Short mmCIF file of C-alpha atoms in Angstrom, two decimals:
data_model
loop_
_atom_site.label_atom_id
_atom_site.label_comp_id
_atom_site.label_asym_id
_atom_site.label_seq_id
_atom_site.Cartn_x
_atom_site.Cartn_y
_atom_site.Cartn_z
CA MET A 1 -60.57 -223.22 74.81
CA ASP A 2 -62.98 -220.06 75.30
CA GLU A 3 -66.58 -219.11 74.58
CA ARG A 4 -65.19 -217.57 70.97
CA ASP A 5 -63.84 -221.02 70.02
CA VAL A 6 -67.29 -222.66 70.45
CA PRO A 7 -68.81 -223.83 67.36
CA ASP A 8 -72.09 -222.43 66.20
CA SER A 9 -73.47 -226.05 65.47
CA MET A 10 -72.37 -229.00 66.08
CA ILE A 11 -73.44 -232.83 65.24
CA ALA A 12 -75.51 -234.53 67.73
CA ALA A 13 -77.64 -237.83 68.77
CA VAL A 14 -81.16 -236.80 68.69
CA PHE A 15 -84.07 -239.00 70.38
CA GLU A 16 -87.22 -237.69 67.75
CA GLY A 17 -89.59 -239.84 69.14
CA ASP A 18 -91.45 -243.35 68.07
CA GLY A 19 -87.98 -245.32 68.42
CA ARG A 20 -86.51 -243.24 65.79
CA LEU A 21 -83.15 -241.46 66.07
CA SER A 22 -81.45 -239.27 64.41
CA ILE A 23 -77.60 -238.05 63.61
CA THR A 24 -77.95 -234.35 63.08
CA GLU A 25 -76.59 -231.08 63.60
CA ARG A 26 -78.08 -228.94 66.41
CA PRO A 27 -76.52 -225.63 67.50
CA ALA A 28 -74.15 -225.98 70.30
CA PRO A 29 -75.14 -224.99 73.47
CA SER A 30 -74.43 -222.31 75.70
CA ARG A 31 -74.55 -221.25 79.53
CA GLU A 32 -77.78 -219.88 80.80
CA ARG A 33 -77.83 -220.27 84.75
CA PRO A 34 -74.78 -218.26 86.74
CA ASP A 35 -73.84 -221.91 88.25
CA ASP A 36 -73.83 -223.73 84.48
CA VAL A 37 -70.75 -225.41 83.27
CA LEU A 38 -69.77 -225.67 79.56
CA ILE A 39 -68.24 -229.05 78.99
CA GLU A 40 -66.25 -230.22 75.46
CA VAL A 41 -67.57 -234.26 75.77
CA GLU A 42 -64.98 -236.30 75.34
CA ALA A 43 -66.65 -239.80 75.26
CA CYS A 44 -70.13 -241.20 76.24
CA GLY A 45 -71.30 -244.71 77.28
CA ILE A 46 -74.35 -246.38 75.68
CA CYS A 47 -76.68 -247.70 78.26
CA GLY A 48 -79.36 -250.53 78.23
CA THR A 49 -81.50 -247.70 79.24
CA ASP A 50 -80.78 -246.09 76.16
CA VAL A 51 -82.09 -249.22 74.04
CA HIS A 52 -84.76 -249.22 75.80
CA ILE A 53 -86.17 -245.42 74.91
CA LEU A 54 -85.77 -246.46 71.13
CA GLU A 55 -88.06 -249.52 71.30
CA VAL A 56 -91.49 -249.44 70.16
CA PRO A 57 -93.40 -249.34 72.63
CA PRO A 58 -91.00 -247.00 74.48
CA GLY A 59 -88.93 -249.08 77.65
CA HIS A 60 -88.43 -245.83 79.13
CA PRO A 61 -89.66 -242.64 78.72
CA ALA A 62 -87.71 -239.90 77.18
CA THR A 63 -88.49 -236.27 75.77
CA PRO A 64 -88.67 -236.28 71.86
CA GLY A 65 -86.17 -233.89 70.79
CA VAL A 66 -83.59 -234.41 73.72
CA ILE A 67 -79.80 -235.17 72.58
CA MET A 68 -79.37 -238.22 74.12
CA GLY A 69 -76.44 -239.86 76.28
CA HIS A 70 -76.28 -239.94 80.23
CA GLU A 71 -72.51 -241.60 80.87
CA PHE A 72 -70.35 -238.79 79.95
CA VAL A 73 -67.14 -237.04 80.58
CA GLY A 74 -65.37 -234.15 79.38
CA ILE A 75 -63.05 -231.18 79.97
CA VAL A 76 -64.82 -227.74 81.33
CA ARG A 77 -64.29 -224.95 78.45
CA GLU A 78 -66.29 -222.73 80.55
CA ALA A 79 -68.04 -222.26 84.45
CA GLY A 80 -70.32 -219.97 85.66
CA PRO A 81 -69.14 -217.64 88.36
CA GLU A 82 -71.76 -219.35 90.19
CA ALA A 83 -69.91 -222.79 89.67
CA ILE A 84 -68.30 -223.59 92.78
CA GLY A 85 -65.47 -226.25 92.59
CA VAL A 86 -65.54 -226.49 89.13
CA GLU A 87 -62.34 -224.62 86.73
CA SER A 88 -61.65 -224.25 82.93
CA GLY A 89 -59.84 -227.11 81.99
CA GLN A 90 -61.21 -229.94 83.98
CA ARG A 91 -61.74 -232.89 83.32
CA VAL A 92 -65.21 -234.08 84.91
CA ALA A 93 -67.66 -236.98 84.61
CA VAL A 94 -71.67 -236.02 84.85
CA ALA A 95 -73.84 -237.19 87.35
CA ALA A 96 -76.55 -236.93 84.58
CA ASN A 97 -79.35 -237.70 87.38
CA LEU A 98 -80.77 -234.27 88.83
CA SER A 99 -82.33 -233.63 91.91
CA CYS A 100 -84.86 -230.78 92.98
CA GLY A 101 -83.00 -230.42 96.70
CA SER A 102 -86.14 -228.95 97.85
CA CYS A 103 -88.86 -232.10 97.97
CA SER A 104 -89.14 -234.55 101.11
CA SER A 105 -86.98 -237.49 99.42
CA CYS A 106 -84.06 -234.45 99.02
CA LYS A 107 -84.41 -233.07 102.35
CA ARG A 108 -84.32 -236.55 104.41
CA GLY A 109 -80.99 -237.07 102.52
CA SER A 110 -82.20 -239.50 99.56
CA PRO A 111 -81.99 -237.16 96.18
CA ASN A 112 -81.71 -240.55 94.59
CA HIS A 113 -85.68 -240.71 94.81
CA CYS A 114 -86.31 -236.76 94.61
CA GLU A 115 -90.38 -236.26 93.68
CA HIS A 116 -89.02 -233.99 90.53
CA PHE A 117 -85.93 -236.23 89.09
CA THR A 118 -84.70 -235.13 85.83
CA THR A 119 -81.99 -237.02 83.67
CA MET A 120 -79.49 -235.23 81.51
CA GLY A 121 -79.38 -237.15 78.11
CA ILE A 122 -82.86 -238.23 79.08
CA PHE A 123 -85.15 -235.77 79.54
CA ARG A 124 -83.14 -232.64 78.79
CA ASP A 125 -80.20 -232.76 76.39
CA GLY A 126 -77.17 -235.08 77.27
CA GLY A 127 -73.84 -235.92 76.21
CA LEU A 128 -74.03 -237.52 72.92
CA ALA A 129 -72.71 -233.95 71.17
CA ALA A 130 -69.56 -232.22 71.33
CA PHE A 131 -71.02 -229.70 73.73
CA ALA A 132 -72.86 -229.93 76.79
CA VAL A 133 -73.98 -227.78 79.44
CA ALA A 134 -74.12 -229.05 83.03
CA PRO A 135 -75.14 -227.89 86.67
CA ALA A 136 -71.61 -227.43 88.64
CA SER A 137 -73.16 -229.45 91.49
CA ALA A 138 -73.39 -232.49 88.51
CA CYS A 139 -69.63 -232.04 87.92
CA HIS A 140 -66.91 -234.55 89.23
CA LYS A 141 -63.57 -234.13 88.49
CA VAL A 142 -62.32 -236.80 86.81
CA SER A 143 -58.42 -237.77 86.64
CA ARG A 144 -57.19 -236.62 82.58
CA ASP A 145 -54.63 -240.10 83.30
CA LEU A 146 -57.42 -241.91 82.23
CA PRO A 147 -58.47 -242.88 79.03
CA ARG A 148 -61.85 -241.38 77.81
CA GLU A 149 -63.59 -244.52 77.54
CA ILE A 150 -62.68 -245.62 80.79
CA ALA A 151 -63.45 -242.02 82.74
CA ALA A 152 -66.89 -242.45 81.07
CA LEU A 153 -67.69 -245.48 82.79
CA THR A 154 -67.38 -243.17 85.86
CA GLU A 155 -71.42 -242.84 86.00
CA PRO A 156 -72.65 -246.48 85.54
CA LEU A 157 -69.77 -247.63 87.99
CA SER A 158 -70.87 -245.20 90.83
CA CYS A 159 -74.51 -247.10 90.45
CA VAL A 160 -72.66 -250.30 91.15
CA VAL A 161 -70.33 -248.35 93.98
CA ASN A 162 -73.91 -247.95 95.62
CA GLY A 163 -75.55 -251.67 95.47
CA VAL A 164 -72.21 -253.13 96.67
CA GLU A 165 -71.80 -250.96 99.71
CA GLN A 166 -74.88 -252.22 100.53
CA ALA A 167 -74.28 -255.83 100.46
CA ARG A 168 -71.26 -255.26 102.99
CA LEU A 169 -69.29 -257.95 101.38
CA LEU A 170 -66.18 -259.08 104.05
CA PRO A 171 -63.26 -260.82 102.19
CA GLY A 172 -63.57 -264.36 101.62
CA GLU A 173 -67.11 -264.34 100.42
CA SER A 174 -68.36 -265.34 97.97
CA VAL A 175 -70.59 -263.61 95.55
CA ALA A 176 -72.99 -264.71 92.27
CA VAL A 177 -73.96 -262.30 89.68
CA ILE A 178 -77.22 -263.00 87.37
CA GLY A 179 -76.50 -261.58 84.44
CA ALA A 180 -72.68 -260.27 83.04
CA GLY A 181 -73.79 -257.37 80.95
CA PRO A 182 -72.32 -254.05 81.85
CA ILE A 183 -73.81 -253.51 85.06
CA GLY A 184 -73.20 -257.20 85.82
CA LEU A 185 -69.38 -256.92 84.87
CA LEU A 186 -69.18 -253.96 86.74
CA PHE A 187 -70.42 -255.79 90.41
CA LEU A 188 -67.64 -258.36 89.16
CA ALA A 189 -64.72 -256.15 88.87
CA LEU A 190 -65.51 -254.29 92.35
CA PHE A 191 -66.48 -257.89 94.55
CA ARG A 192 -63.14 -258.83 93.25
CA ALA A 193 -61.34 -255.97 94.18
CA ALA A 194 -63.42 -256.02 97.59
CA GLY A 195 -61.89 -259.51 98.06
CA ALA A 196 -64.48 -261.81 97.80
CA SER A 197 -63.12 -265.23 97.60
CA SER A 198 -64.90 -266.77 94.05
CA VAL A 199 -67.28 -264.64 92.18
CA ILE A 200 -69.65 -266.38 89.92
CA VAL A 201 -71.39 -265.63 86.82
CA VAL A 202 -74.23 -266.55 85.23
CA GLU A 203 -75.01 -265.53 81.64
CA PRO A 204 -76.34 -267.20 78.96
CA MET A 205 -74.43 -265.40 76.33
CA ALA A 206 -70.83 -266.54 75.14
CA LEU A 207 -69.71 -262.80 74.44
CA ARG A 208 -70.28 -261.64 77.93
CA ARG A 209 -69.03 -264.75 79.71
CA ASP A 210 -65.95 -264.17 77.68
CA ALA A 211 -65.89 -260.69 78.80
CA ALA A 212 -66.18 -261.99 82.73
CA LYS A 213 -63.54 -264.34 82.06
CA ARG A 214 -61.16 -261.79 80.94
CA MET A 215 -62.35 -259.67 84.30
CA SER A 216 -61.41 -262.90 86.69
CA ALA A 217 -64.42 -263.98 87.16
CA ASP A 218 -63.68 -267.58 89.05
CA VAL A 219 -67.27 -269.60 87.39
CA CYS A 220 -68.79 -268.22 84.14
CA ILE A 221 -72.00 -270.71 83.97
CA ASP A 222 -73.63 -270.72 80.65
CA SER A 223 -77.43 -270.52 81.86
CA SER A 224 -78.60 -271.59 78.14
CA SER A 225 -77.66 -275.42 78.64
CA VAL A 226 -77.51 -275.96 82.54
CA ASP A 227 -79.73 -274.51 85.54
CA GLY A 228 -78.38 -271.75 86.90
CA VAL A 229 -79.25 -272.06 90.60
CA THR A 230 -77.91 -275.52 90.66
CA ALA A 231 -74.50 -274.43 89.37
CA VAL A 232 -73.94 -271.90 91.79
CA ARG A 233 -74.75 -274.02 94.99
CA GLU A 234 -72.25 -277.19 93.29
CA ALA A 235 -70.17 -273.71 93.10
CA THR A 236 -70.00 -273.68 96.56
CA SER A 237 -70.34 -276.74 98.03
CA GLY A 238 -74.01 -276.51 98.41
CA GLU A 239 -74.34 -273.52 100.47
CA GLY A 240 -75.03 -271.12 98.56
CA ALA A 241 -73.53 -267.72 97.79
CA ASP A 242 -73.08 -265.57 100.13
CA VAL A 243 -74.23 -262.54 98.46
CA VAL A 244 -76.56 -262.61 95.07
CA VAL A 245 -76.75 -259.84 92.48
CA ASP A 246 -79.78 -260.05 89.98
CA ALA A 247 -78.19 -257.54 87.63
CA VAL A 248 -80.83 -258.49 84.96
CA GLY A 249 -83.97 -257.72 86.72
CA SER A 250 -86.29 -260.30 86.32
CA GLN A 251 -84.42 -263.25 88.28
CA LEU A 252 -85.38 -262.36 91.94
CA GLY A 253 -86.44 -265.87 92.26
CA ALA A 254 -83.31 -267.70 91.08
CA ALA A 255 -81.21 -265.11 93.86
CA LEU A 256 -83.41 -266.54 96.76
CA ALA A 257 -82.52 -269.68 95.59
CA ALA A 258 -78.73 -269.84 94.86
CA VAL A 259 -78.08 -268.02 98.25
CA ARG A 260 -77.17 -269.62 101.20
CA VAL A 261 -79.25 -269.67 104.89
CA GLY A 262 -78.40 -265.77 106.06
CA GLY A 263 -77.45 -264.41 102.92
CA ARG A 264 -77.76 -261.23 101.24
CA VAL A 265 -79.64 -260.59 97.89
CA LEU A 266 -79.16 -257.28 95.83
CA LEU A 267 -81.36 -256.67 93.37
CA PHE A 268 -80.11 -254.41 90.78
CA GLY A 269 -81.55 -255.08 87.22
CA MET A 270 -85.10 -253.37 86.64
CA ASN A 271 -88.12 -254.57 84.68
CA ALA A 272 -91.47 -253.11 85.06
CA ASN A 273 -93.04 -255.98 83.61
CA SER A 274 -91.12 -258.67 85.18
CA ARG A 275 -93.27 -260.66 88.28
CA SER A 276 -91.48 -263.44 90.30
CA GLU A 277 -93.05 -265.81 92.08
CA VAL A 278 -91.77 -265.84 95.75
CA ARG A 279 -92.32 -267.91 98.96
CA GLN A 280 -91.79 -265.69 101.76
CA TYR A 281 -92.06 -267.99 103.59
CA ASP A 282 -87.76 -268.87 102.07
CA ILE A 283 -86.88 -265.43 103.19
CA THR A 284 -88.34 -265.40 106.84
CA ARG A 285 -87.33 -269.18 107.85
CA ASN A 286 -83.58 -268.65 106.35
CA GLU A 287 -83.42 -265.02 107.56
CA LEU A 288 -82.61 -263.72 104.12
CA ARG A 289 -81.65 -260.23 103.62
CA VAL A 290 -82.95 -258.41 100.26
CA PHE A 291 -81.86 -254.87 99.19
CA GLY A 292 -82.94 -252.76 96.27
CA THR A 293 -80.75 -250.37 94.73
CA TYR A 294 -80.79 -247.31 92.64
CA VAL A 295 -78.95 -244.73 91.36
CA GLY A 296 -77.28 -244.02 94.73
CA THR A 297 -76.04 -240.92 97.29
CA ASP A 298 -72.78 -239.50 97.47
CA VAL A 299 -71.12 -242.20 94.90
CA PHE A 300 -69.35 -240.21 92.28
CA PRO A 301 -66.18 -239.31 93.64
CA LYS A 302 -66.05 -243.08 95.10
CA ALA A 303 -66.02 -243.96 91.38
CA ALA A 304 -63.68 -241.97 90.50
CA ARG A 305 -61.48 -242.74 92.72
CA ILE A 306 -61.87 -246.33 92.70
CA LEU A 307 -61.19 -245.77 88.58
CA GLU A 308 -58.04 -243.60 89.10
CA SER A 309 -56.39 -246.23 91.58
CA GLY A 310 -56.62 -249.00 89.03
CA VAL A 311 -57.32 -251.65 90.95
CA VAL A 312 -59.75 -252.63 88.98
CA ASP A 313 -59.81 -253.05 84.87
CA LEU A 314 -62.69 -252.61 83.08
CA SER A 315 -61.25 -252.67 79.67
CA PRO A 316 -62.27 -256.15 78.38
CA MET A 317 -65.83 -255.00 79.28
CA ILE A 318 -65.93 -252.29 76.14
CA SER A 319 -66.33 -254.31 73.20
CA HIS A 320 -67.17 -251.20 70.60
CA ARG A 321 -65.83 -247.45 70.87
CA VAL A 322 -67.23 -245.73 67.54
CA PRO A 323 -67.57 -242.26 66.65
CA VAL A 324 -71.08 -240.86 67.30
CA GLU A 325 -72.03 -241.33 63.44
CA ASP A 326 -71.71 -245.14 63.99
CA LEU A 327 -74.13 -245.00 66.86
CA PRO A 328 -77.28 -246.55 64.68
CA ARG A 329 -74.83 -250.00 63.67
CA ALA A 330 -73.84 -249.87 67.51
CA LEU A 331 -77.07 -250.05 69.01
CA ASP A 332 -78.02 -252.72 66.58
CA ALA A 333 -75.11 -254.72 67.51
CA MET A 334 -76.42 -253.93 71.66
CA ARG A 335 -79.79 -255.68 70.28
CA THR A 336 -78.56 -258.37 69.05
CA GLY A 337 -75.72 -259.22 71.70
CA GLU A 338 -73.05 -258.36 69.56
CA ALA A 339 -71.83 -256.03 71.76
CA VAL A 340 -70.88 -255.80 75.93
CA LYS A 341 -70.40 -252.03 76.30
CA VAL A 342 -70.64 -249.49 73.74
CA VAL A 343 -68.91 -245.78 74.69
CA ILE A 344 -69.06 -243.27 71.91
CA ASP A 345 -65.78 -241.67 71.40
CA LEU A 346 -66.34 -237.92 70.46
CA LYS A 347 -62.70 -236.83 69.93
CA ALA A 348 -62.42 -239.67 67.45
CA GLY A 349 -59.60 -239.19 65.19
CA THR A 350 -58.17 -236.45 67.69
#
């Protein structure tokens, strides 16, 4: 396919503002900058952030009129003359968080904290459409041998890779993951592959616990019926886990109570409205290490290699694979807890 084969219009999922989503016709995009890449989108994952954008009032800011979708993969159909390292015909996953490269955070090597951060699918057009345009710097090669719904998980997996690197797990250590949504399940998969002796999952929803079991969690605790902290300690001979992950964004107190003396607490989930009561004495006296982890730097290639290696099987976490026209119903399933991970198949029927 070349520029002459790109249609004039396409069906896209557009955020209209005030909680409104429309599946509508939009003009197909074209390259504007010399380093732009035109991508024929294959698949796009739906994130909890997308659900928050569509809340009233919104739980996450976004630009009205934008094409949604920030977890996408596709085939390069055109590469601009300055699109270094990207060639037509390659499959690429897109790092949708774009940094400026010039602010103080970028210059000190922390582009994930860019002062002018923008994100495709949130503040500029993303991947919930047949075609998308991205800068070459955001495009990362991914094997065509991967099923497209798995390749679309490169973006969320990259964020989790960043967290796992901070946790510095040693083979034989135990892990407790609080929350078995898509992110919690990705942590489960990576810690299992990294040699954890046991991975304990704390989750109130049966559908998510079932996915965790199929992804080889050693213990799945139903926190709707038992105290999660007590159950984690019982599963670790009373000591607590070596590493505890809060994949929810409101479980700091529980994480501190479930970790062993000298252990590590990794905070990934984000909830701007959550407030946790913490006794600082416990952190000091027990020499706990508490890490916040956000997006990550230089983690996309690592995530792609992990998927290509086959060391993790992420298929059990994908509960819905649907065409873009079915996105509203899939979002409803996410809201009601009837979905784990939704992937929109932009090539459905082909």
